[in-house]
mmCIF file of C-alpha atoms in Angstrom:
data_model
loop_
_atom_site.group_PDB
_atom_site.id
_atom_site.type_symbol
_atom_site.label_atom_id
_atom_site.label_comp_id
_atom_site.label_asym_id
_atom_site.label_seq_id
_atom_site.Cartn_x
_atom_site.Cartn_y
_atom_site.Cartn_z
ATOM 1 C CA VAL A 1 80.264 114.176 107.057
ATOM 2 C CA GLY A 2 77.952 116.957 105.924
ATOM 3 C CA ARG A 3 76.067 120.118 106.796
ATOM 4 C CA ILE A 4 72.675 120.972 108.273
ATOM 5 C CA GLY A 5 71.033 124.275 107.343
ATOM 6 C CA THR A 6 67.888 125.896 108.740
ATOM 7 C CA ASP A 7 65.523 128.465 107.297
ATOM 8 C CA LYS A 8 62.698 130.487 108.894
ATOM 9 C CA THR A 9 60.044 132.580 107.201
ATOM 10 C CA VAL A 10 57.325 134.763 108.760
ATOM 11 C CA GLN A 11 54.250 135.635 106.751
ATOM 12 C CA ALA A 12 51.299 137.805 107.736
ATOM 13 C CA ILE A 13 47.950 136.072 107.404
ATOM 14 C CA ASP A 14 44.357 136.957 108.024
ATOM 15 C CA ASP A 15 42.427 133.801 108.838
ATOM 16 C CA GLY A 16 40.740 135.045 111.958
ATOM 17 C CA LYS A 17 42.891 132.768 114.117
ATOM 18 C CA SER A 18 46.473 133.955 113.744
ATOM 19 C CA ASP A 19 48.306 137.090 112.756
ATOM 20 C CA PHE A 20 51.457 135.398 111.412
ATOM 21 C CA LEU A 21 52.467 132.057 109.919
ATOM 22 C CA THR A 22 55.946 131.033 110.888
ATOM 23 C CA THR A 23 57.576 128.285 108.797
ATOM 24 C CA LEU A 24 60.710 126.466 109.870
ATOM 25 C CA SER A 25 62.629 124.196 107.515
ATOM 26 C CA ALA A 26 65.757 122.131 107.920
ATOM 27 C CA MET A 27 67.948 120.982 105.078
ATOM 28 C CA SER A 28 70.873 118.588 105.143
ATOM 29 C CA SER A 29 73.612 117.766 102.689
ATOM 30 C CA THR A 30 75.823 114.733 103.074
ATOM 31 C CA SER A 31 78.944 113.454 101.394
ATOM 32 C CA ASP A 32 80.084 109.886 101.169
ATOM 33 C CA THR A 33 83.300 108.838 102.863
ATOM 34 C CA THR A 34 85.575 106.206 101.408
ATOM 35 C CA SER A 35 88.157 104.225 103.326
ATOM 36 C CA LEU A 36 91.508 103.437 101.751
ATOM 37 C CA VAL A 37 92.081 99.686 101.756
ATOM 38 C CA SER A 38 95.751 98.781 101.409
ATOM 39 C CA ARG A 39 96.959 95.610 99.798
ATOM 40 C CA PRO A 40 98.093 93.073 102.428
ATOM 41 C CA LEU A 41 101.795 92.283 102.484
ATOM 42 C CA ASP A 42 103.589 88.993 103.072
ATOM 43 C CA ILE A 43 106.982 90.220 104.249
ATOM 44 C CA VAL A 44 110.016 87.960 104.576
ATOM 45 C CA MET A 45 112.878 89.421 106.612
ATOM 46 C CA VAL A 46 116.163 87.820 105.547
ATOM 47 C CA LEU A 47 118.750 88.396 108.272
ATOM 48 C CA ASP A 48 122.522 87.985 108.171
ATOM 49 C CA ALA A 49 123.595 85.552 110.918
ATOM 50 C CA SER A 50 127.195 85.151 109.743
ATOM 51 C CA GLY A 51 130.205 85.418 112.025
ATOM 52 C CA SER A 52 131.129 88.913 110.815
ATOM 53 C CA MET A 53 127.943 90.243 112.385
ATOM 54 C CA ASP A 54 129.677 89.835 115.736
ATOM 55 C CA ASP A 55 132.138 92.585 114.767
ATOM 56 C CA SER A 56 131.654 96.154 115.900
ATOM 57 C CA MET A 57 130.193 98.835 113.660
ATOM 58 C CA GLY A 58 133.380 100.864 113.993
ATOM 59 C CA GLY A 59 136.137 101.715 116.435
ATOM 60 C CA GLY A 60 135.948 102.334 120.129
ATOM 61 C CA ASP A 61 132.791 101.397 121.974
ATOM 62 C CA SER A 62 130.562 101.259 118.906
ATOM 63 C CA PRO A 63 127.845 98.561 119.023
ATOM 64 C CA LYS A 64 128.187 95.253 117.255
ATOM 65 C CA ARG A 65 126.650 94.825 113.843
ATOM 66 C CA ILE A 66 124.235 92.189 115.139
ATOM 67 C CA VAL A 67 122.936 94.681 117.710
ATOM 68 C CA ALA A 68 122.295 97.222 114.964
ATOM 69 C CA LEU A 69 120.564 94.548 112.880
ATOM 70 C CA LYS A 70 118.307 93.478 115.733
ATOM 71 C CA ASN A 71 117.389 97.065 116.552
ATOM 72 C CA ALA A 72 116.554 97.828 112.921
ATOM 73 C CA ALA A 73 114.591 94.599 112.441
ATOM 74 C CA ASN A 74 112.601 95.058 115.638
ATOM 75 C CA HIS A 75 111.819 98.671 114.779
ATOM 76 C CA PHE A 76 110.582 97.493 111.385
ATOM 77 C CA ILE A 77 108.312 94.925 113.058
ATOM 78 C CA ASP A 78 106.916 97.588 115.400
ATOM 79 C CA THR A 79 106.171 99.812 112.409
ATOM 80 C CA ILE A 80 104.258 97.044 110.627
ATOM 81 C CA ALA A 81 102.354 96.249 113.833
ATOM 82 C CA GLU A 82 101.279 99.903 114.103
ATOM 83 C CA GLN A 83 100.021 99.831 110.524
ATOM 84 C CA ASN A 84 98.023 96.676 111.235
ATOM 85 C CA LYS A 85 96.160 98.443 114.035
ATOM 86 C CA ASN A 86 94.406 100.501 111.371
ATOM 87 C CA VAL A 87 93.357 97.451 109.342
ATOM 88 C CA LYS A 88 90.156 96.029 110.845
ATOM 89 C CA ASP A 89 89.904 93.036 108.525
ATOM 90 C CA ALA A 90 92.351 90.439 109.881
ATOM 91 C CA SER A 91 92.644 88.831 106.448
ATOM 92 C CA LYS A 92 94.030 92.111 105.085
ATOM 93 C CA GLN A 93 96.687 92.614 107.734
ATOM 94 C CA HIS A 94 100.388 92.331 106.986
ATOM 95 C CA GLN A 95 102.309 89.189 107.915
ATOM 96 C CA VAL A 96 106.034 88.746 108.553
ATOM 97 C CA ALA A 97 108.383 85.751 108.368
ATOM 98 C CA ILE A 98 111.987 85.493 109.614
ATOM 99 C CA VAL A 99 114.832 83.828 107.696
ATOM 100 C CA LYS A 100 118.464 83.735 108.806
ATOM 101 C CA PHE A 101 121.394 82.983 106.526
ATOM 102 C CA ALA A 102 124.915 81.863 107.355
ATOM 103 C CA GLY A 103 126.170 78.354 106.519
ATOM 104 C CA ASN A 104 124.536 75.183 105.221
ATOM 105 C CA LYS A 105 120.886 75.347 104.248
ATOM 106 C CA ARG A 106 118.265 73.468 106.254
ATOM 107 C CA ASP A 107 114.586 73.103 105.397
ATOM 108 C CA LYS A 108 113.430 72.604 108.990
ATOM 109 C CA VAL A 109 111.960 75.675 110.683
ATOM 110 C CA GLY A 110 113.950 76.707 113.749
ATOM 111 C CA ASN A 111 117.181 78.257 115.000
ATOM 112 C CA ASP A 112 119.590 75.362 114.591
ATOM 113 C CA THR A 113 123.367 75.148 114.430
ATOM 114 C CA TYR A 114 125.847 72.490 113.309
ATOM 115 C CA ARG A 115 129.457 71.563 114.052
ATOM 116 C CA SER A 116 132.219 71.535 111.448
ATOM 117 C CA ASP A 117 135.997 71.379 111.996
ATOM 118 C CA GLY A 118 135.495 71.976 115.678
ATOM 119 C CA HIS A 119 133.404 75.111 115.212
ATOM 120 C CA THR A 120 129.696 75.866 115.557
ATOM 121 C CA TYR A 121 127.853 77.497 112.678
ATOM 122 C CA ASN A 122 124.345 78.757 112.018
ATOM 123 C CA TYR A 123 122.249 76.955 109.476
ATOM 124 C CA SER A 124 120.635 79.082 106.808
ATOM 125 C CA GLN A 125 116.998 78.386 107.599
ATOM 126 C CA THR A 126 113.536 79.785 108.163
ATOM 127 C CA MET A 127 113.255 80.751 111.816
ATOM 128 C CA LEU A 128 109.564 81.681 111.810
ATOM 129 C CA GLU A 129 106.978 81.306 109.069
ATOM 130 C CA LEU A 130 104.544 84.063 108.118
ATOM 131 C CA THR A 131 102.985 85.409 111.301
ATOM 132 C CA ALA A 132 100.326 88.058 111.815
ATOM 133 C CA CYS A 133 102.273 91.139 112.878
ATOM 134 C CA LYS A 134 100.156 92.378 115.770
ATOM 135 C CA ASP A 135 99.973 92.005 119.556
ATOM 136 C CA GLY A 136 101.486 88.668 120.582
ATOM 137 C CA GLY A 137 102.533 87.912 117.012
ATOM 138 C CA ALA A 138 104.726 91.004 116.879
ATOM 139 C CA GLU A 139 106.383 90.048 120.168
ATOM 140 C CA ARG A 140 106.995 86.533 118.883
ATOM 141 C CA LEU A 141 108.643 87.949 115.769
ATOM 142 C CA LYS A 142 110.929 90.215 117.792
ATOM 143 C CA ASN A 143 111.832 87.435 120.203
ATOM 144 C CA THR A 144 112.809 85.298 117.202
ATOM 145 C CA VAL A 145 115.071 88.031 115.842
ATOM 146 C CA ASN A 146 116.716 88.404 119.249
ATOM 147 C CA LEU A 147 117.654 84.701 119.288
ATOM 148 C CA ILE A 148 120.217 85.118 116.519
ATOM 149 C CA GLU A 149 123.828 84.575 117.593
ATOM 150 C CA PRO A 150 126.336 85.250 114.771
ATOM 151 C CA ALA A 151 128.334 82.238 113.537
ATOM 152 C CA GLY A 152 129.155 80.942 110.078
ATOM 153 C CA SER A 153 129.751 82.052 106.511
ATOM 154 C CA THR A 154 127.599 84.402 104.455
ATOM 155 C CA ARG A 155 125.418 82.307 102.161
ATOM 156 C CA ALA A 156 123.120 85.083 101.031
ATOM 157 C CA ASP A 157 121.970 82.887 98.157
ATOM 158 C CA TYR A 158 120.564 80.371 100.631
ATOM 159 C CA GLY A 159 118.703 83.133 102.443
ATOM 160 C CA MET A 160 117.056 84.323 99.238
ATOM 161 C CA ASP A 161 116.234 80.775 98.152
ATOM 162 C CA LEU A 162 114.479 80.152 101.468
ATOM 163 C CA ALA A 163 112.574 83.431 101.176
ATOM 164 C CA LYS A 164 111.312 82.470 97.722
ATOM 165 C CA GLY A 165 109.742 79.326 99.180
ATOM 166 C CA ILE A 166 107.674 81.138 101.796
ATOM 167 C CA THR A 167 104.083 81.899 100.837
ATOM 168 C CA SER A 168 100.793 82.434 102.631
ATOM 169 C CA GLY A 169 98.562 81.425 99.749
ATOM 170 C CA ARG A 170 96.778 84.778 99.923
ATOM 171 C CA GLU A 171 96.074 85.666 96.315
ATOM 172 C CA ASP A 172 95.622 89.357 97.068
ATOM 173 C CA ALA A 173 98.834 89.682 99.090
ATOM 174 C CA GLN A 174 101.994 91.227 97.724
ATOM 175 C CA LYS A 175 105.221 89.476 98.689
ATOM 176 C CA ILE A 176 108.083 91.625 99.938
ATOM 177 C CA VAL A 177 111.632 90.583 100.888
ATOM 178 C CA VAL A 178 113.572 92.833 103.278
ATOM 179 C CA PHE A 179 117.276 91.948 103.240
ATOM 180 C CA PHE A 180 119.585 92.794 106.172
ATOM 181 C CA THR A 181 123.340 92.207 105.695
ATOM 182 C CA ASP A 182 126.697 93.781 106.532
ATOM 183 C CA GLY A 183 128.195 93.271 103.075
ATOM 184 C CA SER A 184 129.020 90.800 100.332
ATOM 185 C CA PRO A 185 129.070 87.011 100.612
ATOM 186 C CA THR A 186 132.400 85.407 101.457
ATOM 187 C CA SER A 187 134.599 84.624 98.470
ATOM 188 C CA SER A 188 134.128 80.865 98.856
ATOM 189 C CA ASN A 189 130.380 81.153 98.336
ATOM 190 C CA GLY A 190 129.012 80.693 94.846
ATOM 191 C CA PHE A 191 125.947 82.509 93.615
ATOM 192 C CA GLU A 192 123.357 79.850 92.956
ATOM 193 C CA SER A 193 120.590 82.376 92.516
ATOM 194 C CA ASP A 194 120.343 85.417 90.249
ATOM 195 C CA VAL A 195 117.993 86.915 92.821
ATOM 196 C CA ALA A 196 120.713 86.707 95.464
ATOM 197 C CA ARG A 197 123.209 88.477 93.195
ATOM 198 C CA ASP A 198 120.760 91.284 92.532
ATOM 199 C CA ALA A 199 120.003 91.634 96.237
ATOM 200 C CA ILE A 200 123.686 91.976 97.104
ATOM 201 C CA ASN A 201 124.224 94.572 94.387
ATOM 202 C CA ILE A 202 121.314 96.584 95.773
ATOM 203 C CA ALA A 203 122.736 96.268 99.273
ATOM 204 C CA LYS A 204 126.114 97.573 98.037
ATOM 205 C CA THR A 205 124.441 100.533 96.370
ATOM 206 C CA ILE A 206 122.531 101.427 99.526
ATOM 207 C CA LYS A 207 125.670 101.060 101.637
ATOM 208 C CA SER A 208 127.776 103.254 99.331
ATOM 209 C CA GLY A 209 125.057 105.875 99.336
ATOM 210 C CA GLY A 210 125.141 106.133 103.132
#
């Protein structure tokens, strides 16, 4: 980034060889450019997989809540993937993990269910650990989100506890939790985590504000 300027002067001379001396000069000025380097993010998406997510958003032919959740989560992943395209250093790119919450907590990574009283319920568990959100990684993240089938209670505290345990070990990365839910935990669920209580209060505030 800069400018190039030129200058020409003509001067009469008497040296027996030439009548005029023409001088051409070129001058340049440059300015440094700086690139903005963003802090990498380790993002944990905590998704509501409880039975109420199978309900519709409203009356009539309105979509189910789980459909709205999947659309929002996948759009979020696409947005992060677009941002990563502008980050050349792979170590500085954003990563995303997927956690679902519903019933009993399980430490194993996957999309598992369990039977209780003749019914099938989702475990609260990490579905996918931190994954580079670009190209095939972004598709893997979205495919994981799309696997969720609502079933179970609403143990938001388990979801937050699982999110707290996910880390990439990147010292320069900032950890972010994005919480998707349709409302408050069921009345039978205790709050075992202050973080979970705060998250639900924030979710209520956002919901009431439209």
